[in-house]
Amino acid sequence: MENQIFPEKKSSEVIVVTSGKGGVGKTTTSANVGTGLAKLGKKVCLIDTDIGLRNLDVVMGLENRIVYNLVDVVEGNCRVKQALIRDKRHPGLYLMPSAQTRDKSAVTPGQMIKVIEHLKEQFDYIILDCPAGIEQGFQNAIAGADRALVVTTPEVSAIRDADRIIGLLEANGFKQMDLIINRLRMDMVKRGDMMSAQDVVDILAIPLIGIIPDDENVVIATNQGEPLVGGDSPAGRAYANVVQRVEGREIPFLNFEKGISFWTRVSGIFHRV
Amino acid sequence: MRHFFRRKSSCQVAKDRLKILLISDRVNCSPEMMELIKDDIARVISKYMKIDSENMEIQINAKTGKNGRNAKPILYANIPIVDVNMQDLAANR
């Protein structure tokens, strides 16, 4: 339908959400960016590439509707369409779950590319939730992608891993890599006990696409299985802005994203001494 | 007032640690390799002047700047010279 109304539809974009380190918010980011794009009327397919440790289905609240999964598709046990779960809350949003009982070696990069090529015909966005680590799961997740969202938190370990991931993505020919800084705590930044978004960007030196504040609503949303993007919570608003920027719009960063008060700057001078 | 002059903020500590950590991560050069490079440099320089090879140091540093990712790393060598009288050396050769 959309093709008829907008004959010059932008070709589909394949985005991998990756971080290196585990537990920094890849799955939460995949769920929220995917849901946010669907809310804008895009056709979105989320793919959980973490074989053996699937989580995206739970964060999306779709765990009870899984019949077939990614491994079934590559092994030919079902058609691609049969493995796609439609999210009834958002038209145009689909999830391809990963297998829980297999391991990373069940899929190869070549097979991933094939599945993605097939999905490209029907979707505006394909979002791949990458597993932690840099082994085969990572290679599978990036194989078919042409763009990456690198998620990190303002901690030494997460930034170190993100730097390694960025190097690997560069080596694999990625041109577009954007940074999401997750779980930023402005109060700690102001005290000088957490790196600011600017500090992290200076170190990693890739374009910043989003800053997500540390927000307890993320935990609540995950409990309920409903991404909070677009809602009234700080993280919900921040993710909505990420979605706009993924779409290519220039959206100014929210207040907490910038904010260093005059007094902090003054006391910061003393702290530095 | 003492409050203002307390230790370095933990944010600054984190940045300093990362700076060093990422250089060695990015360069991906093993300590053995560095030792080999150091020995070779010492040998070449010794042809022309007398150096204190025991106390020489080499290290690889990334240039810091806005285009940090594309900046090429730089090899620094600190080579203490014992004697710069090159005429002597040339005569010895």
JSON list of N, CA and C in Angstrom, two decimals, chain A residues 156 159-160 163 166-167 170 191-195 198-199 202-206 267 270-271 273, chain B residues 1 3-12 14-15 17-18 21-22 25-26 66 68-70:
[
{"chain": "A", "resi": 156, "resn": "VAL", "atom": "N", "xyz": [33.88, 2.35, 32.82]},
{"chain": "A", "resi": 156, "resn": "VAL", "atom": "CA", "xyz": [35.14, 2.00, 32.16]},
{"chain": "A", "resi": 156, "resn": "VAL", "atom": "C", "xyz": [35.00, 0.70, 31.37]},
{"chain": "A", "resi": 159, "resn": "ILE", "atom": "N", "xyz": [32.74, 1.01, 28.23]},
{"chain": "A", "resi": 159, "resn": "ILE", "atom": "CA", "xyz": [33.34, 1.87, 27.20]},
{"chain": "A", "resi": 159, "resn": "ILE", "atom": "C", "xyz": [34.49, 1.14, 26.52]},
{"chain": "A", "resi": 160, "resn": "ARG", "atom": "N", "xyz": [35.27, 0.42, 27.31]},
{"chain": "A", "resi": 160, "resn": "ARG", "atom": "CA", "xyz": [36.36, -0.34, 26.72]},
{"chain": "A", "resi": 160, "resn": "ARG", "atom": "C", "xyz": [35.82, -1.34, 25.70]},
{"chain": "A", "resi": 163, "resn": "ASP", "atom": "N", "xyz": [34.58, 0.32, 22.56]},
{"chain": "A", "resi": 163, "resn": "ASP", "atom": "CA", "xyz": [35.69, 0.72, 21.69]},
{"chain": "A", "resi": 163, "resn": "ASP", "atom": "C", "xyz": [36.16, -0.45, 20.83]},
{"chain": "A", "resi": 166, "resn": "ILE", "atom": "N", "xyz": [33.55, -1.08, 18.15]},
{"chain": "A", "resi": 166, "resn": "ILE", "atom": "CA", "xyz": [33.61, -0.07, 17.09]},
{"chain": "A", "resi": 166, "resn": "ILE", "atom": "C", "xyz": [34.77, -0.42, 16.14]},
{"chain": "A", "resi": 167, "resn": "GLY", "atom": "N", "xyz": [35.90, -0.83, 16.72]},
{"chain": "A", "resi": 167, "resn": "GLY", "atom": "CA", "xyz": [37.04, -1.25, 15.89]},
{"chain": "A", "resi": 167, "resn": "GLY", "atom": "C", "xyz": [36.67, -2.42, 14.99]},
{"chain": "A", "resi": 170, "resn": "GLU", "atom": "N", "xyz": [34.33, -1.28, 12.22]},
{"chain": "A", "resi": 170, "resn": "GLU", "atom": "CA", "xyz": [35.11, -0.57, 11.19]},
{"chain": "A", "resi": 170, "resn": "GLU", "atom": "C", "xyz": [35.82, -1.57, 10.30]},
{"chain": "A", "resi": 191, "resn": "ARG", "atom": "N", "xyz": [28.27, 15.54, 40.45]},
{"chain": "A", "resi": 191, "resn": "ARG", "atom": "CA", "xyz": [29.19, 15.37, 41.58]},
{"chain": "A", "resi": 191, "resn": "ARG", "atom": "C", "xyz": [30.60, 15.04, 41.11]},
{"chain": "A", "resi": 192, "resn": "GLY", "atom": "N", "xyz": [30.76, 14.76, 39.83]},
{"chain": "A", "resi": 192, "resn": "GLY", "atom": "CA", "xyz": [32.07, 14.34, 39.32]},
{"chain": "A", "resi": 192, "resn": "GLY", "atom": "C", "xyz": [32.33, 12.87, 39.53]},
{"chain": "A", "resi": 193, "resn": "ASP", "atom": "N", "xyz": [31.26, 12.09, 39.77]},
{"chain": "A", "resi": 193, "resn": "ASP", "atom": "CA", "xyz": [31.43, 10.66, 40.01]},
{"chain": "A", "resi": 193, "resn": "ASP", "atom": "C", "xyz": [30.95, 9.79, 38.85]},
{"chain": "A", "resi": 194, "resn": "MET", "atom": "N", "xyz": [30.62, 10.43, 37.72]},
{"chain": "A", "resi": 194, "resn": "MET", "atom": "CA", "xyz": [30.28, 9.65, 36.52]},
{"chain": "A", "resi": 194, "resn": "MET", "atom": "C", "xyz": [30.73, 10.45, 35.32]},
{"chain": "A", "resi": 195, "resn": "MET", "atom": "N", "xyz": [31.23, 9.74, 34.30]},
{"chain": "A", "resi": 195, "resn": "MET", "atom": "CA", "xyz": [31.62, 10.42, 33.08]},
{"chain": "A", "resi": 195, "resn": "MET", "atom": "C", "xyz": [30.39, 11.02, 32.43]},
{"chain": "A", "resi": 198, "resn": "GLN", "atom": "N", "xyz": [29.52, 13.87, 27.11]},
{"chain": "A", "resi": 198, "resn": "GLN", "atom": "CA", "xyz": [30.60, 14.46, 26.32]},
{"chain": "A", "resi": 198, "resn": "GLN", "atom": "C", "xyz": [31.91, 13.70, 26.52]},
{"chain": "A", "resi": 199, "resn": "ASP", "atom": "N", "xyz": [32.19, 13.32, 27.76]},
{"chain": "A", "resi": 199, "resn": "ASP", "atom": "CA", "xyz": [33.41, 12.55, 28.05]},
{"chain": "A", "resi": 199, "resn": "ASP", "atom": "C", "xyz": [33.42, 11.26, 27.23]},
{"chain": "A", "resi": 202, "resn": "ASP", "atom": "N", "xyz": [33.92, 11.92, 23.54]},
{"chain": "A", "resi": 202, "resn": "ASP", "atom": "CA", "xyz": [35.32, 12.27, 23.27]},
{"chain": "A", "resi": 202, "resn": "ASP", "atom": "C", "xyz": [36.19, 11.02, 23.17]},
{"chain": "A", "resi": 203, "resn": "ILE", "atom": "N", "xyz": [35.91, 10.04, 24.01]},
{"chain": "A", "resi": 203, "resn": "ILE", "atom": "CA", "xyz": [36.73, 8.83, 24.02]},
{"chain": "A", "resi": 203, "resn": "ILE", "atom": "C", "xyz": [36.41, 7.94, 22.82]},
{"chain": "A", "resi": 204, "resn": "LEU", "atom": "N", "xyz": [35.14, 7.71, 22.56]},
{"chain": "A", "resi": 204, "resn": "LEU", "atom": "CA", "xyz": [34.76, 6.74, 21.53]},
{"chain": "A", "resi": 204, "resn": "LEU", "atom": "C", "xyz": [34.75, 7.35, 20.12]},
{"chain": "A", "resi": 205, "resn": "ALA", "atom": "N", "xyz": [34.58, 8.66, 20.05]},
{"chain": "A", "resi": 205, "resn": "ALA", "atom": "CA", "xyz": [34.70, 9.38, 18.78]},
{"chain": "A", "resi": 205, "resn": "ALA", "atom": "C", "xyz": [33.83, 8.85, 17.64]},
{"chain": "A", "resi": 206, "resn": "ILE", "atom": "N", "xyz": [32.58, 8.51, 17.96]},
{"chain": "A", "resi": 206, "resn": "ILE", "atom": "CA", "xyz": [31.59, 8.27, 16.90]},
{"chain": "A", "resi": 206, "resn": "ILE", "atom": "C", "xyz": [30.39, 9.17, 17.22]},
{"chain": "A", "resi": 267, "resn": "SER", "atom": "N", "xyz": [32.28, 24.68, 40.88]},
{"chain": "A", "resi": 267, "resn": "SER", "atom": "CA", "xyz": [32.87, 23.74, 41.83]},
{"chain": "A", "resi": 267, "resn": "SER", "atom": "C", "xyz": [33.73, 22.73, 41.10]},
{"chain": "A", "resi": 270, "resn": "PHE", "atom": "N", "xyz": [37.27, 23.73, 41.04]},
{"chain": "A", "resi": 270, "resn": "PHE", "atom": "CA", "xyz": [38.00, 23.44, 42.27]},
{"chain": "A", "resi": 270, "resn": "PHE", "atom": "C", "xyz": [38.34, 21.95, 42.38]},
{"chain": "A", "resi": 271, "resn": "HIS", "atom": "N", "xyz": [37.37, 21.13, 41.99]},
{"chain": "A", "resi": 271, "resn": "HIS", "atom": "CA", "xyz": [37.60, 19.68, 42.08]},
{"chain": "A", "resi": 271, "resn": "HIS", "atom": "C", "xyz": [38.80, 19.25, 41.25]},
{"chain": "A", "resi": 273, "resn": "VAL", "atom": "N", "xyz": [41.46, 20.83, 40.67]},
{"chain": "A", "resi": 273, "resn": "VAL", "atom": "CA", "xyz": [42.77, 21.25, 41.20]},
{"chain": "A", "resi": 273, "resn": "VAL", "atom": "C", "xyz": [43.50, 20.08, 41.85]},
{"chain": "B", "resi": 1, "resn": "MET", "atom": "N", "xyz": [36.66, 24.33, 53.15]},
{"chain": "B", "resi": 1, "resn": "MET", "atom": "CA", "xyz": [37.56, 24.56, 52.03]},
{"chain": "B", "resi": 1, "resn": "MET", "atom": "C", "xyz": [38.29, 23.27, 51.65]},
{"chain": "B", "resi": 3, "resn": "HIS", "atom": "N", "xyz": [37.20, 20.49, 51.43]},
{"chain": "B", "resi": 3, "resn": "HIS", "atom": "CA", "xyz": [36.31, 19.77, 50.54]},
{"chain": "B", "resi": 3, "resn": "HIS", "atom": "C", "xyz": [36.70, 19.99, 49.07]},
{"chain": "B", "resi": 4, "resn": "PHE", "atom": "N", "xyz": [37.06, 21.24, 48.74]},
{"chain": "B", "resi": 4, "resn": "PHE", "atom": "CA", "xyz": [37.36, 21.58, 47.35]},
{"chain": "B", "resi": 4, "resn": "PHE", "atom": "C", "xyz": [38.68, 20.98, 46.88]},
{"chain": "B", "resi": 5, "resn": "PHE", "atom": "N", "xyz": [39.57, 20.76, 47.78]},
{"chain": "B", "resi": 5, "resn": "PHE", "atom": "CA", "xyz": [40.89, 20.28, 47.37]},
{"chain": "B", "resi": 5, "resn": "PHE", "atom": "C", "xyz": [41.09, 18.80, 47.59]},
{"chain": "B", "resi": 6, "resn": "ARG", "atom": "N", "xyz": [39.97, 18.09, 47.68]},
{"chain": "B", "resi": 6, "resn": "ARG", "atom": "CA", "xyz": [40.11, 16.65, 47.92]},
{"chain": "B", "resi": 6, "resn": "ARG", "atom": "C", "xyz": [40.64, 15.93, 46.67]},
{"chain": "B", "resi": 7, "resn": "ARG", "atom": "N", "xyz": [40.72, 14.64, 46.77]},
{"chain": "B", "resi": 7, "resn": "ARG", "atom": "CA", "xyz": [41.28, 13.79, 45.71]},
{"chain": "B", "resi": 7, "resn": "ARG", "atom": "C", "xyz": [40.64, 14.07, 44.34]},
{"chain": "B", "resi": 8, "resn": "LYS", "atom": "N", "xyz": [41.27, 13.54, 43.30]},
{"chain": "B", "resi": 8, "resn": "LYS", "atom": "CA", "xyz": [40.75, 13.63, 41.95]},
{"chain": "B", "resi": 8, "resn": "LYS", "atom": "C", "xyz": [39.36, 12.99, 41.90]},
{"chain": "B", "resi": 9, "resn": "SER", "atom": "N", "xyz": [38.44, 13.57, 41.15]},
{"chain": "B", "resi": 9, "resn": "SER", "atom": "CA", "xyz": [37.10, 12.99, 41.06]},
{"chain": "B", "resi": 9, "resn": "SER", "atom": "C", "xyz": [37.18, 11.62, 40.40]},
{"chain": "B", "resi": 10, "resn": "SER", "atom": "N", "xyz": [36.23, 10.74, 40.76]},
{"chain": "B", "resi": 10, "resn": "SER", "atom": "CA", "xyz": [36.28, 9.38, 40.22]},
{"chain": "B", "resi": 10, "resn": "SER", "atom": "C", "xyz": [36.03, 9.41, 38.71]},
{"chain": "B", "resi": 11, "resn": "CYS", "atom": "N", "xyz": [35.34, 10.43, 38.23]},
{"chain": "B", "resi": 11, "resn": "CYS", "atom": "CA", "xyz": [35.14, 10.60, 36.79]},
{"chain": "B", "resi": 11, "resn": "CYS", "atom": "C", "xyz": [36.48, 10.82, 36.09]},
{"chain": "B", "resi": 12, "resn": "GLN", "atom": "N", "xyz": [37.31, 11.67, 36.68]},
{"chain": "B", "resi": 12, "resn": "GLN", "atom": "CA", "xyz": [38.63, 11.95, 36.10]},
{"chain": "B", "resi": 12, "resn": "GLN", "atom": "C", "xyz": [39.50, 10.70, 36.13]},
{"chain": "B", "resi": 14, "resn": "ALA", "atom": "N", "xyz": [38.44, 7.64, 36.00]},
{"chain": "B", "resi": 14, "resn": "ALA", "atom": "CA", "xyz": [37.94, 6.75, 34.95]},
{"chain": "B", "resi": 14, "resn": "ALA", "atom": "C", "xyz": [38.47, 7.17, 33.59]},
{"chain": "B", "resi": 15, "resn": "LYS", "atom": "N", "xyz": [38.45, 8.48, 33.32]},
{"chain": "B", "resi": 15, "resn": "LYS", "atom": "CA", "xyz": [38.92, 8.96, 32.01]},
{"chain": "B", "resi": 15, "resn": "LYS", "atom": "C", "xyz": [40.41, 8.67, 31.82]},
{"chain": "B", "resi": 17, "resn": "ARG", "atom": "N", "xyz": [42.18, 6.33, 33.26]},
{"chain": "B", "resi": 17, "resn": "ARG", "atom": "CA", "xyz": [42.40, 4.89, 33.08]},
{"chain": "B", "resi": 17, "resn": "ARG", "atom": "C", "xyz": [42.03, 4.46, 31.67]},
{"chain": "B", "resi": 18, "resn": "LEU", "atom": "N", "xyz": [40.91, 4.97, 31.18]},
{"chain": "B", "resi": 18, "resn": "LEU", "atom": "CA", "xyz": [40.46, 4.58, 29.84]},
{"chain": "B", "resi": 18, "resn": "LEU", "atom": "C", "xyz": [41.45, 5.03, 28.78]},
{"chain": "B", "resi": 21, "resn": "LEU", "atom": "N", "xyz": [44.21, 2.55, 28.76]},
{"chain": "B", "resi": 21, "resn": "LEU", "atom": "CA", "xyz": [43.68, 1.23, 28.40]},
{"chain": "B", "resi": 21, "resn": "LEU", "atom": "C", "xyz": [43.40, 1.12, 26.91]},
{"chain": "B", "resi": 22, "resn": "LEU", "atom": "N", "xyz": [42.75, 2.15, 26.36]},
{"chain": "B", "resi": 22, "resn": "LEU", "atom": "CA", "xyz": [42.31, 2.06, 24.97]},
{"chain": "B", "resi": 22, "resn": "LEU", "atom": "C", "xyz": [43.48, 2.16, 24.00]},
{"chain": "B", "resi": 25, "resn": "ASP", "atom": "N", "xyz": [44.79, -1.27, 23.85]},
{"chain": "B", "resi": 25, "resn": "ASP", "atom": "CA", "xyz": [43.80, -2.11, 23.16]},
{"chain": "B", "resi": 25, "resn": "ASP", "atom": "C", "xyz": [43.82, -1.88, 21.66]},
{"chain": "B", "resi": 26, "resn": "ARG", "atom": "N", "xyz": [43.86, -0.59, 21.28]},
{"chain": "B", "resi": 26, "resn": "ARG", "atom": "CA", "xyz": [43.75, -0.25, 19.86]},
{"chain": "B", "resi": 26, "resn": "ARG", "atom": "C", "xyz": [45.01, -0.62, 19.09]},
{"chain": "B", "resi": 66, "resn": "LYS", "atom": "N", "xyz": [39.64, 15.80, 18.07]},
{"chain": "B", "resi": 66, "resn": "LYS", "atom": "CA", "xyz": [38.23, 15.59, 17.74]},
{"chain": "B", "resi": 66, "resn": "LYS", "atom": "C", "xyz": [38.04, 14.36, 16.87]},
{"chain": "B", "resi": 68, "resn": "GLY", "atom": "N", "xyz": [39.40, 11.64, 16.92]},
{"chain": "B", "resi": 68, "resn": "GLY", "atom": "CA", "xyz": [40.18, 10.67, 17.66]},
{"chain": "B", "resi": 68, "resn": "GLY", "atom": "C", "xyz": [40.28, 9.29, 17.03]},
{"chain": "B", "resi": 69, "resn": "ARG", "atom": "N", "xyz": [39.18, 8.82, 16.42]},
{"chain": "B", "resi": 69, "resn": "ARG", "atom": "CA", "xyz": [39.20, 7.46, 15.90]},
{"chain": "B", "resi": 69, "resn": "ARG", "atom": "C", "xyz": [40.12, 7.31, 14.70]},
{"chain": "B", "resi": 70, "resn": "ASN", "atom": "N", "xyz": [40.21, 8.39, 13.91]},
{"chain": "B", "resi": 70, "resn": "ASN", "atom": "CA", "xyz": [41.00, 8.27, 12.69]},
{"chain": "B", "resi": 70, "resn": "ASN", "atom": "C", "xyz": [42.44, 8.71, 12.89]}
]
